[in-house]
CSV table of C-alpha atoms in Angstrom, one decimal:
chain,number,residue,atom,x,y,z
O,15,UNK,CA,2.6,15.2,-11.0
O,16,UNK,CA,-0.7,14.1,-8.7
O,17,UNK,CA,0.5,13.1,-5.3
O,18,UNK,CA,-1.2,9.7,-5.6
O,19,UNK,CA,1.1,9.2,-8.1
O,20,UNK,CA,4.1,10.7,-6.4
O,21,UNK,CA,3.8,8.6,-4.0
O,22,UNK,CA,3.1,5.3,-5.8
O,23,UNK,CA,6.4,6.1,-7.7
O,24,UNK,CA,8.5,6.8,-4.9
O,25,UNK,CA,7.2,3.4,-2.6
O,26,UNK,CA,7.4,1.8,-5.7
O,27,UNK,CA,10.8,3.1,-6.2
O,28,UNK,CA,12.0,2.2,-2.2
O,29,UNK,CA,11.0,-0.7,-3.6
O,30,UNK,CA,10.3,-2.1,0.3
O,31,UNK,CA,8.0,-0.1,2.3
O,32,UNK,CA,6.5,-0.7,6.1
O,33,UNK,CA,3.0,-1.4,6.7
O,34,UNK,CA,1.5,-0.7,10.6
O,35,UNK,CA,-1.7,-2.2,11.6
O,36,UNK,CA,-3.3,-2.8,15.0
O,37,UNK,CA,-3.5,-6.0,16.3
O,38,UNK,CA,-5.4,-5.4,19.6
O,39,UNK,CA,-3.5,-3.6,21.4
O,40,UNK,CA,0.2,-4.1,19.4
O,41,UNK,CA,1.4,-2.7,16.7
O,42,UNK,CA,2.9,-4.8,14.0
O,43,UNK,CA,4.6,-3.8,11.1
O,44,UNK,CA,6.0,-5.8,8.4
O,45,UNK,CA,7.4,-5.0,4.5
O,46,UNK,CA,5.3,-4.8,1.4
O,47,UNK,CA,6.9,-4.2,-1.6
O,48,UNK,CA,3.4,-3.6,-4.2
O,49,UNK,CA,2.6,-0.4,-4.9
O,50,UNK,CA,0.2,0.2,-7.7
O,51,UNK,CA,-1.4,3.1,-9.6
O,52,UNK,CA,-4.6,2.1,-11.2
O,53,UNK,CA,-7.6,4.1,-11.6
O,54,UNK,CA,-5.6,7.2,-10.0
O,55,UNK,CA,-5.7,5.7,-7.2
O,56,UNK,CA,-2.4,3.7,-4.9
O,57,UNK,CA,-3.3,0.2,-4.5
O,58,UNK,CA,-1.3,-2.7,-2.3
O,59,UNK,CA,-1.9,-6.2,-2.8
O,60,UNK,CA,-1.6,-9.1,-0.1
O,61,UNK,CA,-3.7,-12.3,0.9
O,62,UNK,CA,-7.1,-13.0,3.0
O,63,UNK,CA,-5.7,-15.6,4.7
O,64,UNK,CA,-3.1,-13.1,5.9
O,65,UNK,CA,-3.2,-12.1,9.9
O,66,UNK,CA,-2.1,-7.9,8.3
O,67,UNK,CA,-5.8,-8.3,6.5
O,68,UNK,CA,-7.9,-9.4,9.4
O,69,UNK,CA,-5.8,-6.5,11.0
O,70,UNK,CA,-6.9,-4.2,8.1
O,71,UNK,CA,-10.7,-5.6,8.3
O,72,UNK,CA,-11.1,-4.2,11.8
O,73,UNK,CA,-8.8,-1.5,11.2
O,74,UNK,CA,-8.9,-0.2,7.8
O,75,UNK,CA,-6.4,2.8,8.9
O,76,UNK,CA,-2.9,2.2,8.5
O,77,UNK,CA,0.1,4.1,8.0
O,78,UNK,CA,2.9,3.3,5.5
O,79,UNK,CA,6.7,4.4,5.7
O,80,UNK,CA,9.9,4.5,3.3
O,81,UNK,CA,13.0,5.5,3.2
O,82,UNK,CA,15.4,5.9,0.3
O,83,UNK,CA,18.2,8.5,-0.6
O,84,UNK,CA,18.4,10.3,2.4
O,85,UNK,CA,14.4,10.9,2.7
O,86,UNK,CA,11.5,9.5,3.9
O,87,UNK,CA,7.4,8.7,3.2
O,88,UNK,CA,5.0,8.3,5.8
O,89,UNK,CA,1.4,7.8,4.4
O,90,UNK,CA,-1.2,8.2,6.8
O,91,UNK,CA,-4.3,6.5,5.3
O,92,UNK,CA,-7.3,4.0,5.2
O,93,UNK,CA,-7.4,1.0,3.2
O,94,UNK,CA,-9.8,-0.2,1.2
O,95,UNK,CA,-10.6,-3.6,-0.2
O,96,UNK,CA,-11.3,-3.9,-4.0
O,97,UNK,CA,-12.4,-7.4,-5.2
O,98,UNK,CA,-13.0,-6.9,-8.5
O,99,UNK,CA,-10.7,-9.2,-11.2
O,100,UNK,CA,-9.8,-6.0,-13.2
O,101,UNK,CA,-8.2,-4.7,-10.3
O,102,UNK,CA,-6.3,-8.0,-9.1
O,103,UNK,CA,-5.1,-9.2,-12.7
O,104,UNK,CA,-3.9,-5.2,-12.9
O,105,UNK,CA,-1.6,-5.8,-10.1
O,106,UNK,CA,-0.3,-9.4,-10.7
O,107,UNK,CA,0.1,-8.2,-14.1
O,108,UNK,CA,2.4,-5.3,-12.9
O,109,UNK,CA,4.3,-7.7,-10.4
O,110,UNK,CA,4.5,-11.2,-12.0
O,111,UNK,CA,6.7,-12.7,-9.1
O,112,UNK,CA,3.6,-12.9,-7.4
O,113,UNK,CA,1.9,-15.0,-9.6
O,114,UNK,CA,3.7,-18.2,-7.5
O,115,UNK,CA,1.8,-17.5,-4.6
O,116,UNK,CA,-1.3,-15.8,-6.0
O,117,UNK,CA,-4.4,-15.3,-8.9
O,118,UNK,CA,-6.7,-13.6,-9.7
O,119,UNK,CA,-9.8,-15.7,-8.4
O,120,UNK,CA,-7.6,-18.3,-5.9
O,121,UNK,CA,-10.6,-16.6,-3.1
O,122,UNK,CA,-7.2,-15.6,-1.2
O,123,UNK,CA,-5.9,-12.6,-3.2
O,124,UNK,CA,-7.1,-8.8,-2.2
O,125,UNK,CA,-6.1,-5.5,-3.1
O,126,UNK,CA,-6.3,-2.4,-1.4
O,127,UNK,CA,-6.5,1.2,-2.1
O,128,UNK,CA,-5.6,4.4,-0.2
O,129,UNK,CA,-8.4,6.7,1.0
O,130,UNK,CA,-8.3,10.1,2.7
O,131,UNK,CA,-4.5,9.8,2.9
O,132,UNK,CA,-2.2,12.2,4.1
O,133,UNK,CA,1.3,11.7,3.0
O,134,UNK,CA,4.5,13.4,4.3
O,135,UNK,CA,8.2,13.5,2.4
O,136,UNK,CA,10.4,14.7,5.1
O,137,UNK,CA,14.4,14.6,5.0
O,138,UNK,CA,17.0,15.8,7.0
O,139,UNK,CA,17.9,18.8,4.6
O,140,UNK,CA,14.3,20.5,4.0
O,141,UNK,CA,11.2,21.1,5.1
O,142,UNK,CA,8.6,18.3,5.3
O,143,UNK,CA,5.9,18.9,2.7
O,144,UNK,CA,2.2,17.5,3.0
O,145,UNK,CA,0.4,16.1,0.4
O,146,UNK,CA,-3.0,14.5,0.7
O,147,UNK,CA,-5.1,12.5,-1.7
């Protein structure tokens, strides 16, 4: 299994992960739930009107953390916006509950993919494993 696929599967199975951004000199952390593999990259979704997106625009370097079954995953990466209709459609098709808030051409929906990512799987029972993608 490729690194991107493994990361996406962990995030998707965990159901909730936490995304940390920078807001001036203040870190901001919030729960997210979207994680899809599209064109070999891990994508997430948010709204262009949200503070989180404005923070990512200013500094695309983020960290993601998820915990599941005694194992946790931390991903340090850059998030790159992809405003293509096809990418947004794929994300919304995979997460139909988002369609109540977003549409491909609503001017608000945005998907972002992970770039220059370092993912570390950790637990209390084995040595950390680091992947790059």
